[in-house]
Coordinates of C-alpha atoms and ligand atoms in Angstrom, one line a residue:
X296 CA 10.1 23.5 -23.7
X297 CA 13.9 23.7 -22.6
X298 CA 16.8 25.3 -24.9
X299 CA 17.3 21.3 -25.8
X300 CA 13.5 21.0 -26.5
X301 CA 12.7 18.9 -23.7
X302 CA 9.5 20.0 -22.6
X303 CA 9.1 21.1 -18.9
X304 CA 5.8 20.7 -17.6
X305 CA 4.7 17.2 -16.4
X306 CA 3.3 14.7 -17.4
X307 CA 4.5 15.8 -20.9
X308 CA 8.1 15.6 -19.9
X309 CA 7.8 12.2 -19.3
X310 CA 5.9 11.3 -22.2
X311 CA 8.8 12.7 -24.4
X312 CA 11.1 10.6 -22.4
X313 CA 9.1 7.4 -22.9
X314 CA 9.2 7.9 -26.6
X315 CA 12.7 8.5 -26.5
X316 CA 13.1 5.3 -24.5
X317 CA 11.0 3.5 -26.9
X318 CA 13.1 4.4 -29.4
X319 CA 16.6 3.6 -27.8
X320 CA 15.1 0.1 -26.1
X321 CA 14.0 -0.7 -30.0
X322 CA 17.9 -0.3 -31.2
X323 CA 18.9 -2.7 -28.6
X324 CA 16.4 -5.1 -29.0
X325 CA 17.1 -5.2 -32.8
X326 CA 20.8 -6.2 -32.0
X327 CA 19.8 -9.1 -29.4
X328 CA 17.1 -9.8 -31.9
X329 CA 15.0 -11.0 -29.4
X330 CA 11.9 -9.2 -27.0
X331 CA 13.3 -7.1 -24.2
X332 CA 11.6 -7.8 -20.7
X333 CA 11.3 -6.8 -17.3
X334 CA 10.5 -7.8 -13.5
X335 CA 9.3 -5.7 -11.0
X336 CA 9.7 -6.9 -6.8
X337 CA 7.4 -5.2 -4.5
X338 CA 7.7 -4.8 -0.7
X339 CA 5.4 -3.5 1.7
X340 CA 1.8 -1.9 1.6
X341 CA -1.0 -1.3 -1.1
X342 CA 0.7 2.2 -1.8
X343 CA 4.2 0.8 -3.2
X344 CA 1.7 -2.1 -5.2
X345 CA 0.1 0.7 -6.5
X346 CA 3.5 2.9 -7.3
X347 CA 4.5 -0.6 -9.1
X348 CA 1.8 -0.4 -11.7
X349 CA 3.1 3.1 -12.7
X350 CA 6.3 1.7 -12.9
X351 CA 5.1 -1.5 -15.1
X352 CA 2.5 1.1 -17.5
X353 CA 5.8 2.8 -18.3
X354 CA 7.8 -0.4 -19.2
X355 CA 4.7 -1.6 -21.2
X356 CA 4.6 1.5 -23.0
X357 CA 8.4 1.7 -23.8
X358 CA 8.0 -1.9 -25.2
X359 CA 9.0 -4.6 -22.8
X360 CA 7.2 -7.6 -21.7
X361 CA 6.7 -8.4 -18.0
X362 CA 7.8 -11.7 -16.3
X363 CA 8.7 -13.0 -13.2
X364 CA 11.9 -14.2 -13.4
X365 CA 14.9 -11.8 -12.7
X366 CA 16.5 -12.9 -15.4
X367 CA 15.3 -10.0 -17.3
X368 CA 16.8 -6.8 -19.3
X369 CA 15.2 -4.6 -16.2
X370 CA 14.9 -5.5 -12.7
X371 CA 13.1 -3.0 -10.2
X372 CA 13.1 -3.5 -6.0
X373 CA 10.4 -0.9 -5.0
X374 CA 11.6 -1.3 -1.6
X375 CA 9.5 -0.9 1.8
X376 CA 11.5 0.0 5.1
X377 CA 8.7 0.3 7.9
X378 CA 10.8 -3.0 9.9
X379 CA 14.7 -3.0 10.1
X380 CA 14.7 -6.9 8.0
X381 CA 13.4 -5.4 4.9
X382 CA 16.9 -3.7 4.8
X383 CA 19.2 -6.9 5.4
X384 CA 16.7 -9.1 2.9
X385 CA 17.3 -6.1 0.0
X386 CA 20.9 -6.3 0.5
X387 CA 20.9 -10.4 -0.2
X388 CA 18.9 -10.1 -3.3
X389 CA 21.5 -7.8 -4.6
X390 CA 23.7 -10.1 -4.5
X391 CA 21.9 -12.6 -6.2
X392 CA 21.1 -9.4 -9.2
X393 CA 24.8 -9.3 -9.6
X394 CA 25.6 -13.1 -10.4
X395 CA 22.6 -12.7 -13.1
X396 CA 23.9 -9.8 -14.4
X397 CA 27.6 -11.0 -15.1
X398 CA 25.3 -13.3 -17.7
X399 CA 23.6 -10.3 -19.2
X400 CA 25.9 -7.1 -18.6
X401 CA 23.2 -5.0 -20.2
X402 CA 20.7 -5.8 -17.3
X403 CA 19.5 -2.3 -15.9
X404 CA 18.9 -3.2 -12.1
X405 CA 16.9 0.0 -10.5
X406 CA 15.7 0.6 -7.0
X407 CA 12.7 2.7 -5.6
X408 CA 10.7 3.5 -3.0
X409 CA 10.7 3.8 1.0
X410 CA 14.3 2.3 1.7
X411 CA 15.7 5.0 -1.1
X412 CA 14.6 7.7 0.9
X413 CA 17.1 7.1 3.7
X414 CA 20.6 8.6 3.1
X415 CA 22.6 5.9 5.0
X416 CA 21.0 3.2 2.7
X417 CA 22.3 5.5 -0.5
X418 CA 25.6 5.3 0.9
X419 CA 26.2 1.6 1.2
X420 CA 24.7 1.0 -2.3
X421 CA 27.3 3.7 -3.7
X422 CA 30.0 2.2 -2.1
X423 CA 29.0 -1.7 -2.0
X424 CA 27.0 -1.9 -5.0
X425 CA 28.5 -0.4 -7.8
X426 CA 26.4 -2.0 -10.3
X427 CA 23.2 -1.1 -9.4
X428 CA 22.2 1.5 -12.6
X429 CA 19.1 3.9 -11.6
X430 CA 17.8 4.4 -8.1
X431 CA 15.2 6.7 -7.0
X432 CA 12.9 7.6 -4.1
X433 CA 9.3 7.7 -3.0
X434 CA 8.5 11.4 -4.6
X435 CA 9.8 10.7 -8.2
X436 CA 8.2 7.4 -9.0
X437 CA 6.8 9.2 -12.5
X438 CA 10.1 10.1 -14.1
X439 CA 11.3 6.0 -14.6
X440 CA 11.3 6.9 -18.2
X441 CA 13.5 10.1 -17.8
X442 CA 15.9 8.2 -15.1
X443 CA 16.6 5.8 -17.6
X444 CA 17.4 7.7 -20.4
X445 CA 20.0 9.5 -18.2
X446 CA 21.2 6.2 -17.2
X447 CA 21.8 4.9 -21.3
X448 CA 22.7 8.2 -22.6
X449 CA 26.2 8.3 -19.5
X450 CA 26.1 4.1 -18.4
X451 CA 26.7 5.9 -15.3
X452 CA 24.5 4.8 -11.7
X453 CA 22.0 7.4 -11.4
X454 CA 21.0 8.8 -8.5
X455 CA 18.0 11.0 -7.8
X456 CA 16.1 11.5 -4.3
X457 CA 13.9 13.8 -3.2
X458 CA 13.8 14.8 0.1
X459 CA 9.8 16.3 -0.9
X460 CA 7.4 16.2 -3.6
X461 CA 7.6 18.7 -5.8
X462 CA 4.8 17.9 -7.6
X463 CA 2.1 14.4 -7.8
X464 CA 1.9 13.1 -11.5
X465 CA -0.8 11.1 -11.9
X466 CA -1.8 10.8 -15.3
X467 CA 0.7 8.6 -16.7
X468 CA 0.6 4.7 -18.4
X469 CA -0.3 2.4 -15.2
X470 CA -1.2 -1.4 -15.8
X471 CA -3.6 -2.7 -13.3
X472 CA -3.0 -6.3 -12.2
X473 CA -7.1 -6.5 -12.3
X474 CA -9.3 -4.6 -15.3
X475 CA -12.3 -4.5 -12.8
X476 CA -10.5 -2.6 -9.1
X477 CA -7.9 -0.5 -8.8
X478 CA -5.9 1.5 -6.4
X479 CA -6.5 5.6 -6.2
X480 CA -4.3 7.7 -4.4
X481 CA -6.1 10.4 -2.9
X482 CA -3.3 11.5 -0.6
X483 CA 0.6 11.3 -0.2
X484 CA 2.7 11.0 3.0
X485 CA 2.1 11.0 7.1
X486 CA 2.3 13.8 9.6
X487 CA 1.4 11.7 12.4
X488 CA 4.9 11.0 13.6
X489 CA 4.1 7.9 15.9
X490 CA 7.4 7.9 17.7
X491 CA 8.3 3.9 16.3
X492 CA 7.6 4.8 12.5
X493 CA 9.5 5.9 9.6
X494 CA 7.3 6.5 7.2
X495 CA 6.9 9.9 7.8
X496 CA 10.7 10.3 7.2
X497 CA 10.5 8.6 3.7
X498 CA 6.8 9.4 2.6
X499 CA 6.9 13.2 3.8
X500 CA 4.1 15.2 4.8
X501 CA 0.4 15.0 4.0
X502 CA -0.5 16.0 0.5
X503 CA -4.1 15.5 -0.7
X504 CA -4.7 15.2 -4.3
X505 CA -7.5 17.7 -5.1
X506 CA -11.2 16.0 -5.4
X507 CA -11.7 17.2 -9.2
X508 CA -8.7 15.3 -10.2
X509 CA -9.4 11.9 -8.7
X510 CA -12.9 11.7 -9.4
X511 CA -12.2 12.4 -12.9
X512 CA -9.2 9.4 -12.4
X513 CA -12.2 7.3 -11.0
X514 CA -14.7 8.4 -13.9
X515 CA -11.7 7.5 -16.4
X516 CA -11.5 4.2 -14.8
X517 CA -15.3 3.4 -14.6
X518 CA -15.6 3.9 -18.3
X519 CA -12.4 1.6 -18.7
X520 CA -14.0 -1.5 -16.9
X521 CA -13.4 -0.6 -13.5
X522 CA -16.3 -1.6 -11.0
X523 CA -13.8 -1.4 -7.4
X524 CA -11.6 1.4 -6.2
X525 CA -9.5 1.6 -3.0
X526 CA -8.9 5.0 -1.7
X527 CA -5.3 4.8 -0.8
X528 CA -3.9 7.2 2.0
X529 CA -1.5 6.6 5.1
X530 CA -4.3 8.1 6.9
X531 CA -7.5 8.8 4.4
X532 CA -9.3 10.1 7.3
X533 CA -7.3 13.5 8.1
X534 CA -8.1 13.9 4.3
X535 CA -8.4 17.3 2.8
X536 CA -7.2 19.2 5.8
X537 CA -4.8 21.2 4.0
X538 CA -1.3 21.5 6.3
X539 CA 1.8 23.7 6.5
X540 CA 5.0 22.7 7.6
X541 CA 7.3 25.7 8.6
X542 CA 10.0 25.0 11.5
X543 CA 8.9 21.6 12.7
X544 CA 5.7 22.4 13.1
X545 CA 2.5 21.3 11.1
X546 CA 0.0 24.3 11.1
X547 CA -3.1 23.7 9.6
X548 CA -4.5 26.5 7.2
X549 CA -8.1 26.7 6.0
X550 CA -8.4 26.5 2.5
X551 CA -12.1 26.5 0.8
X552 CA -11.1 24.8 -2.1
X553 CA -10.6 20.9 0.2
X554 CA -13.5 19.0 1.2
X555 CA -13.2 16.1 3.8
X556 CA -13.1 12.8 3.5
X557 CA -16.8 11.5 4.2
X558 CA -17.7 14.5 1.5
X559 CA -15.3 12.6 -0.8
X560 CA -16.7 9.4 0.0
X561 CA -20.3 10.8 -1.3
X562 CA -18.9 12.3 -4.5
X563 CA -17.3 9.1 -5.3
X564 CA -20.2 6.9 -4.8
X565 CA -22.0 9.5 -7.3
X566 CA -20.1 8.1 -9.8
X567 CA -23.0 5.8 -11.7
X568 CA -21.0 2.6 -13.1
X569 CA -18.6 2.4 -9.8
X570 CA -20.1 -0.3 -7.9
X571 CA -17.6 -0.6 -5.1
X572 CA -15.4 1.5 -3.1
X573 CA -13.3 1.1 -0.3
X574 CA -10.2 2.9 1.5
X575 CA -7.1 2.1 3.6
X576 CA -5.8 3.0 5.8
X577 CA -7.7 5.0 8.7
X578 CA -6.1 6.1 12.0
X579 CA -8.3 5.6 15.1
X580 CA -8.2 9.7 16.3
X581 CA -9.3 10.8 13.1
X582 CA -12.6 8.8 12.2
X583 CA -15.3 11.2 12.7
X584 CA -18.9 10.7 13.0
X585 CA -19.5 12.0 9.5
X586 CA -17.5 9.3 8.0
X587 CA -19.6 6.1 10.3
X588 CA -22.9 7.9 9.2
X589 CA -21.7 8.0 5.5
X590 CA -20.6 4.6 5.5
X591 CA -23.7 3.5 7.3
X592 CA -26.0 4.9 4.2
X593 CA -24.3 4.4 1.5
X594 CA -24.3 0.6 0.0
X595 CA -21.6 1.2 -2.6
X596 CA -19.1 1.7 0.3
X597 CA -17.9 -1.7 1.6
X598 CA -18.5 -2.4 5.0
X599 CA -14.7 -3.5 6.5
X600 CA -12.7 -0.9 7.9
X601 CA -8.9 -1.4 8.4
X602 CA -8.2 0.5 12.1
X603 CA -4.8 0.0 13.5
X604 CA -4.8 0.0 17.1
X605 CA -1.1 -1.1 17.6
X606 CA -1.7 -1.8 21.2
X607 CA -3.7 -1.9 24.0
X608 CA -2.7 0.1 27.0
X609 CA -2.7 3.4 27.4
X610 CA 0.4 4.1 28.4
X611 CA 1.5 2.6 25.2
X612 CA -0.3 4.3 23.1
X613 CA 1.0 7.5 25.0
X614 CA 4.7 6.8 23.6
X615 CA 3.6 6.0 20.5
X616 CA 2.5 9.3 20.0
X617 CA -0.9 7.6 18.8
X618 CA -3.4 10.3 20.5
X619 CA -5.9 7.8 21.6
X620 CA -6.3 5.7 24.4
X621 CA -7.5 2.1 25.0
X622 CA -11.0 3.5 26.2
X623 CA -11.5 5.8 23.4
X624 CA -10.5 3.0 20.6
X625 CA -13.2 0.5 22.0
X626 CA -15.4 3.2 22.2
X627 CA -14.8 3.9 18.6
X628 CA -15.1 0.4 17.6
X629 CA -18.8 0.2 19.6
X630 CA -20.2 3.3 17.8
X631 CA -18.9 1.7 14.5
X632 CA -20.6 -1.6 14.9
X633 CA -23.9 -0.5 16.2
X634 CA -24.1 1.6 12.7
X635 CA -23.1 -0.9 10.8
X636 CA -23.6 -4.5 12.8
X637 CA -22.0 -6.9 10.0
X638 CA -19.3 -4.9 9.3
X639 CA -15.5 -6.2 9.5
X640 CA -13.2 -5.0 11.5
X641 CA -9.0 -5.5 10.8
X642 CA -6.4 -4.3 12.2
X643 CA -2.6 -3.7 13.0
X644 CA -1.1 -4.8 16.2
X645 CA 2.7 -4.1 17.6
X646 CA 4.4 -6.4 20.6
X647 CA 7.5 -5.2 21.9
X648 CA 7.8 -1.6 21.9
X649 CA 9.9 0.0 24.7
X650 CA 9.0 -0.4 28.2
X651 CA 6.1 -2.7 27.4
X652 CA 5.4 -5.0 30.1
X653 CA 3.4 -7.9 30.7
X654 CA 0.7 -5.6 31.9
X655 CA 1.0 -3.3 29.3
X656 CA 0.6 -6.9 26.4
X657 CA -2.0 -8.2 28.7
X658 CA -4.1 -5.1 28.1
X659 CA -3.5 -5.7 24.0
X660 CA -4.6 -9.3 24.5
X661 CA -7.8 -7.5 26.6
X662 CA -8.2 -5.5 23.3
X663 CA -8.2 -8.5 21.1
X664 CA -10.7 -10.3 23.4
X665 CA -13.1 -7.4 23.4
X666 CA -13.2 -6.3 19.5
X667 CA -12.8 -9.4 18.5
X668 CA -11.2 -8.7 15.2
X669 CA -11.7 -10.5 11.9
X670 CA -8.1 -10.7 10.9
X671 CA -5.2 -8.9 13.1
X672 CA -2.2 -8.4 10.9
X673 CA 1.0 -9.3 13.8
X674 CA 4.4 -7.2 14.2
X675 CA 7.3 -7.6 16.5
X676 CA 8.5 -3.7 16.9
X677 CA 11.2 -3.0 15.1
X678 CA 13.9 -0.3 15.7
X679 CA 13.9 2.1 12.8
X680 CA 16.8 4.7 13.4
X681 CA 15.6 8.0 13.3
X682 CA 12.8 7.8 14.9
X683 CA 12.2 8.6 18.7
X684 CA 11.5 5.6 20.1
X685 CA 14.8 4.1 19.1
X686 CA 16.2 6.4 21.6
X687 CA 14.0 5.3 24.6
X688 CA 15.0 3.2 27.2
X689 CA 13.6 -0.3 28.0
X690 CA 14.0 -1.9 24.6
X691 CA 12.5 -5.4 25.1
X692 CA 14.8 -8.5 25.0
X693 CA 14.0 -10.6 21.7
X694 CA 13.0 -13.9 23.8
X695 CA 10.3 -11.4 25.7
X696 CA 8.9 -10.2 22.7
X697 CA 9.0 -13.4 20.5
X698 CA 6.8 -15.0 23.6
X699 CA 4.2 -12.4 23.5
X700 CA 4.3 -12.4 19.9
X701 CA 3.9 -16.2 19.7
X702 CA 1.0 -15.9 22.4
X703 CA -0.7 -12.6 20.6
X704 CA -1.0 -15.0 17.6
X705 CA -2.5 -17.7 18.9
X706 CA -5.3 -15.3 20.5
X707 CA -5.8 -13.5 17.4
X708 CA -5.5 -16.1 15.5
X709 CA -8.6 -18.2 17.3
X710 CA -10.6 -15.7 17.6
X711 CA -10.5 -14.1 13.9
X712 CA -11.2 -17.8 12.9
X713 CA -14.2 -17.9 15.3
X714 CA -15.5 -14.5 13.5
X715 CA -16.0 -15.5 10.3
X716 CA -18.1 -18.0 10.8
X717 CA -20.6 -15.8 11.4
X718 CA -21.4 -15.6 8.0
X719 CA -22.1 -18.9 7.6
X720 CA -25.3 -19.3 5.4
X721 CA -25.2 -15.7 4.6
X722 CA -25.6 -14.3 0.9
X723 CA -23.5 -11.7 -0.2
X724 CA -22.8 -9.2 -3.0
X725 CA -18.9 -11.1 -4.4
X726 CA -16.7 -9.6 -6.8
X727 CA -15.0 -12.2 -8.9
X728 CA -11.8 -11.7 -9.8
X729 CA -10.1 -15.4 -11.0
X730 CA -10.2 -18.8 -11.5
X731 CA -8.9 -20.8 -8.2
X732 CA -5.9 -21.2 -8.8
X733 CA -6.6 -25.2 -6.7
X734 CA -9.0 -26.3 -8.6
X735 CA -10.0 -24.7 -11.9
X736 CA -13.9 -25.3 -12.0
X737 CA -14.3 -23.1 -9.1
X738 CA -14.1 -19.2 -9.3
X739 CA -12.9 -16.7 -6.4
X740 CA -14.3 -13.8 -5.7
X741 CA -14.5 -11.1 -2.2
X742 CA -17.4 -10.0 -0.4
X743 CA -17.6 -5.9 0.3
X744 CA -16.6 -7.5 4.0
X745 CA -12.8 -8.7 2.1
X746 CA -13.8 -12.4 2.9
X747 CA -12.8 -14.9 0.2
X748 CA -15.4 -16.9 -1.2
X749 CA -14.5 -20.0 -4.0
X750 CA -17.6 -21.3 -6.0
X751 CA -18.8 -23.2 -9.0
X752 CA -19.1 -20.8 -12.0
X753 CA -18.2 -19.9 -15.5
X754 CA -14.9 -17.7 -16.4
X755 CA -17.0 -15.7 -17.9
X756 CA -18.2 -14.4 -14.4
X757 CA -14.9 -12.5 -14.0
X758 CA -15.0 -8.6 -13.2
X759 CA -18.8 -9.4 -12.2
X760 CA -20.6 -8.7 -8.8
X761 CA -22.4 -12.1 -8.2
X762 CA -24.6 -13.4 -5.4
X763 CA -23.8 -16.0 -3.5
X764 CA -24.2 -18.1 -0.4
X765 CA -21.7 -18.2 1.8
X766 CA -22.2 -22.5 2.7
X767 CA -19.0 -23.8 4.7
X768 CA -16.5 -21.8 6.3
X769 CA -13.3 -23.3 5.9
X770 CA -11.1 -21.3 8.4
X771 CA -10.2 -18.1 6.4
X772 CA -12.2 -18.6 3.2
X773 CA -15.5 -19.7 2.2
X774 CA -16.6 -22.6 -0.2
X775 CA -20.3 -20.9 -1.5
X776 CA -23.0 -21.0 -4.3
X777 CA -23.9 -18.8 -6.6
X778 CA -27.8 -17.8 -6.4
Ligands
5AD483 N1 8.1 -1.9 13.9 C1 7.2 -2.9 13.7 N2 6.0 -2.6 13.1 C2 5.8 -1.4 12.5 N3 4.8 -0.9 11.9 C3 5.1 0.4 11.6 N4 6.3 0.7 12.0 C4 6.8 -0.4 12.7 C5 8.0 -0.7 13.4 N5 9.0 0.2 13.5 C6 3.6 -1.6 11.6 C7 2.4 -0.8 12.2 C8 1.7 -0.3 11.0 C9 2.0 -1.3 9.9 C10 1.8 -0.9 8.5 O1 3.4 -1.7 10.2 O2 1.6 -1.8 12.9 O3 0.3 -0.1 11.2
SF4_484 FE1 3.3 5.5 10.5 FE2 1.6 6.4 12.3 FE3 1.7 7.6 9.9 FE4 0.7 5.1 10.1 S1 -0.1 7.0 11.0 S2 2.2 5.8 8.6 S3 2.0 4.2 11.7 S4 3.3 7.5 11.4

């Protein structure tokens, strides 16, 4: 405890915040007389969906109802700023925040995440955008509660980013969007630094959570329901190496106490009523040997990996700082399917980064011909400021890039469509997690592989692993039968 009585160690803090929330939130919903409610917006990957659910168990627990329309009491952005547009888009839905909150001046608007972490962004929203009320970063997701009760006790606009984590709390409300899978985080931030990307300016640096505490988060979460967990890390596969970051440089120091990642894998599948895991996102020079043969043996690890390749050629990959070449990533991708011959294969693919030429794209389109992925997620590059390559030379004109994009998704496009169909006929293990949301007699559900797969069946089904027969492919998605 403080001299105010505030307690000081997390998560406590925040739970005597939330209470004190609770009880301010009740005052003002007694004198509108009606039920207070909020919206939450989320850009970008599974790591801000995952932040969002924090944010959401902490408004549930303070006693406001979730909906989808802005029109609500709170409104969060947990922003994403990986491509320049994100920015510009954020800055039109403000707009839009303020027209709805001349109608309800006791709307609390709040932003979060990835964009918050970048000072010039802070700046325009203090001098354009007055009325935003609470805004906070990547690092400080947990103290919603205690931002807000700063933010009623002074009506002031409250500011607090951290330039690093001080500390991960973990063990606070979170409301899953499913009661049967859920997101873990087993590690924080990027030290990577592949020269186009800014994540490692907003994230920070690698920070794994220890393997007592999330296997007791996955054993908490098992006896709650769960049955699926996704491993969540900018890069799960460089795991447990515990790093130092003094003058610019990352130093890696041995610590007994880590494990690595295919040893987490194992300890996790120990885990009796988890059914299902699976993990995103792994970078290409880090899977190991360990971590194929693991995945190989082990049934309750789903067999799709998600391996960014960004590009083909070599050269390429060399100023993207990516530390593997062309060679080495189909190499990779080889070894990977003769271990584990039905598995899918994603992947993240760039067109346009400095000094790419037609050689260099026709060597990614060589990529895509060879791998054959089962879905390709498509990017034009986009200049994030900051990071090295928006100083190189040999930016590529927008009409250059939008053709190779256009023709990149054509390829990709064909050929992930031609992939799936080699499941045609077969029966897999499917997780069922709704009703379609086309035609309500039929239930959809994901194979271990990620592939959709809509069938006849009863609701009751739902949060179930099912059999079933995967009959006609209908270019993404599958129309099956249960067995
Ligand atoms: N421009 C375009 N795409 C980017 N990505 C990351 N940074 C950029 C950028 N500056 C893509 C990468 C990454 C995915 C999450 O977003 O392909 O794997
Ligand atoms: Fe960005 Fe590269 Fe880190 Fe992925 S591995 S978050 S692309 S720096």
């Amino acid at each position: 405890m403080d001299t105010n009585g505030i307690p000081v160690m997390e998560p406590d803090r925040q739970y005597y915040f939330i209470n004190l929330c609770k009880e301010q939130f009740f005052d003002i919903r007694a004198k509108k007389n009606r039920e207070l409610t909020y919206c939450v917006t989320t850009f970008g990957c599974q790591m801000n969906s995952h932040d969002s659910e924090k944010l959401k168990g902490i408004l549930d627990v303070i006693g406001f109802s979730e909906q989808e329309d802005e029109k609500s009491d709170i409104v969060i952005y947990n922003t994403c700023t990986v491509r320049e547009n994100a920015n510009q888009k954020l800055y039109g839905h403000l707009g839009h925040l303020k027209n709805l909150k001349q109608n309800n001046p006791d709307m609390i608007i709040c932003l979060c995440g990835c964009m918050m972490q970048e000072p010039h962004v802070i700046e325009t929203i203090k001098q354009k955008y007055g009325f935003v009320d609470v805004i906070f970063g990547t690092h400080n997701i947990y103290k919603l509660a205690e931002l807000l009760n700063t933010h009623l006790n002074t009506k002031k606009q409250v500011i607090e980013i951290l330039e690093k984590s001080e500390q991960t709390v973990e063990s606070l409300p979170q409301k899953r969007k499913y009661s049967f899978k859920s997101g873990v985080n087993i590690m924080f931030g990027c030290n990577n630094f592949c020269t186009y990307c800014i994540v490692p300016y907003v994230r920070g640096r690698e920070k794994s959570r220890k393997p007592d505490e999330i296997l007791d988060e996955i054993k908490k979460l098992t006896d709650r329901g769960v049955k699926e967990v996704m491993l969540l890390g900018q890069n799960v596969n460089s795991y447990g190496k515990v790093f130092d970051y003094t003058d610019g440089k990352i130093v890696q120091i041995d610590d007994d106490s880590q494990i690595t990642f295919p040893e987490l894998l194992e300890m996790v599948c120990q885990i009796p009523k988890l059914e299902r895991v699976r993990f995103m996102t792994s970078h290409p020079k880090d899977l190991s040997d360990e971590l194929i043969e693991v995945m190989a043996t082990n049934d309750k690890i789903c067999k799709h990996l998600h391996l960014p390749v960004q590009a083909g050629s070599s050269v390429i990959l060399n100023k993207m700082n990516r530390r593997y070449t062309k060679e080495h990533y189909l190499a990779l991708v080889e070894k990977i399917r003769a271990a584990m011959p039905d598995i899918s294969l994603t992947t993240d693919i760039m067109v346009g980064f400095p000094g790419e030429t037609e050689e260099d794209f026709q060597e990614t389109l060589d990529v895509v011909e060879k791998v054959k992925f089962d879905q390709a997620f498509t990017f034009i590059y986009s200049k994030r400021t900051g990071t090295p390559a928006s100083a190189m030379d040999n930016q590529i004109a927008a009409d250059v890039v939008k053709d190779r994009f256009n023709r990149l998704l054509e390829r990709v496009n064909t050929i992930s469509n031609n992939q799936i169909k080699r499941y045609e006929g077969k029966c897999k293990d499917v997780l069922v997690e709704e009703i379609n949301h086309q035609d309500s007699r039929l239930l959809t559900g994901r194979t271990g592989e990620n592939i959709t797969v809509h069938f006849k069946g009863d609701q009751s089904l739902i949060g179930q692993i099912v059999n079933v027969r995967l009959d006609t492919c209908k270019g993404f998605y599958f129309i099956g039968e249960q067995i």
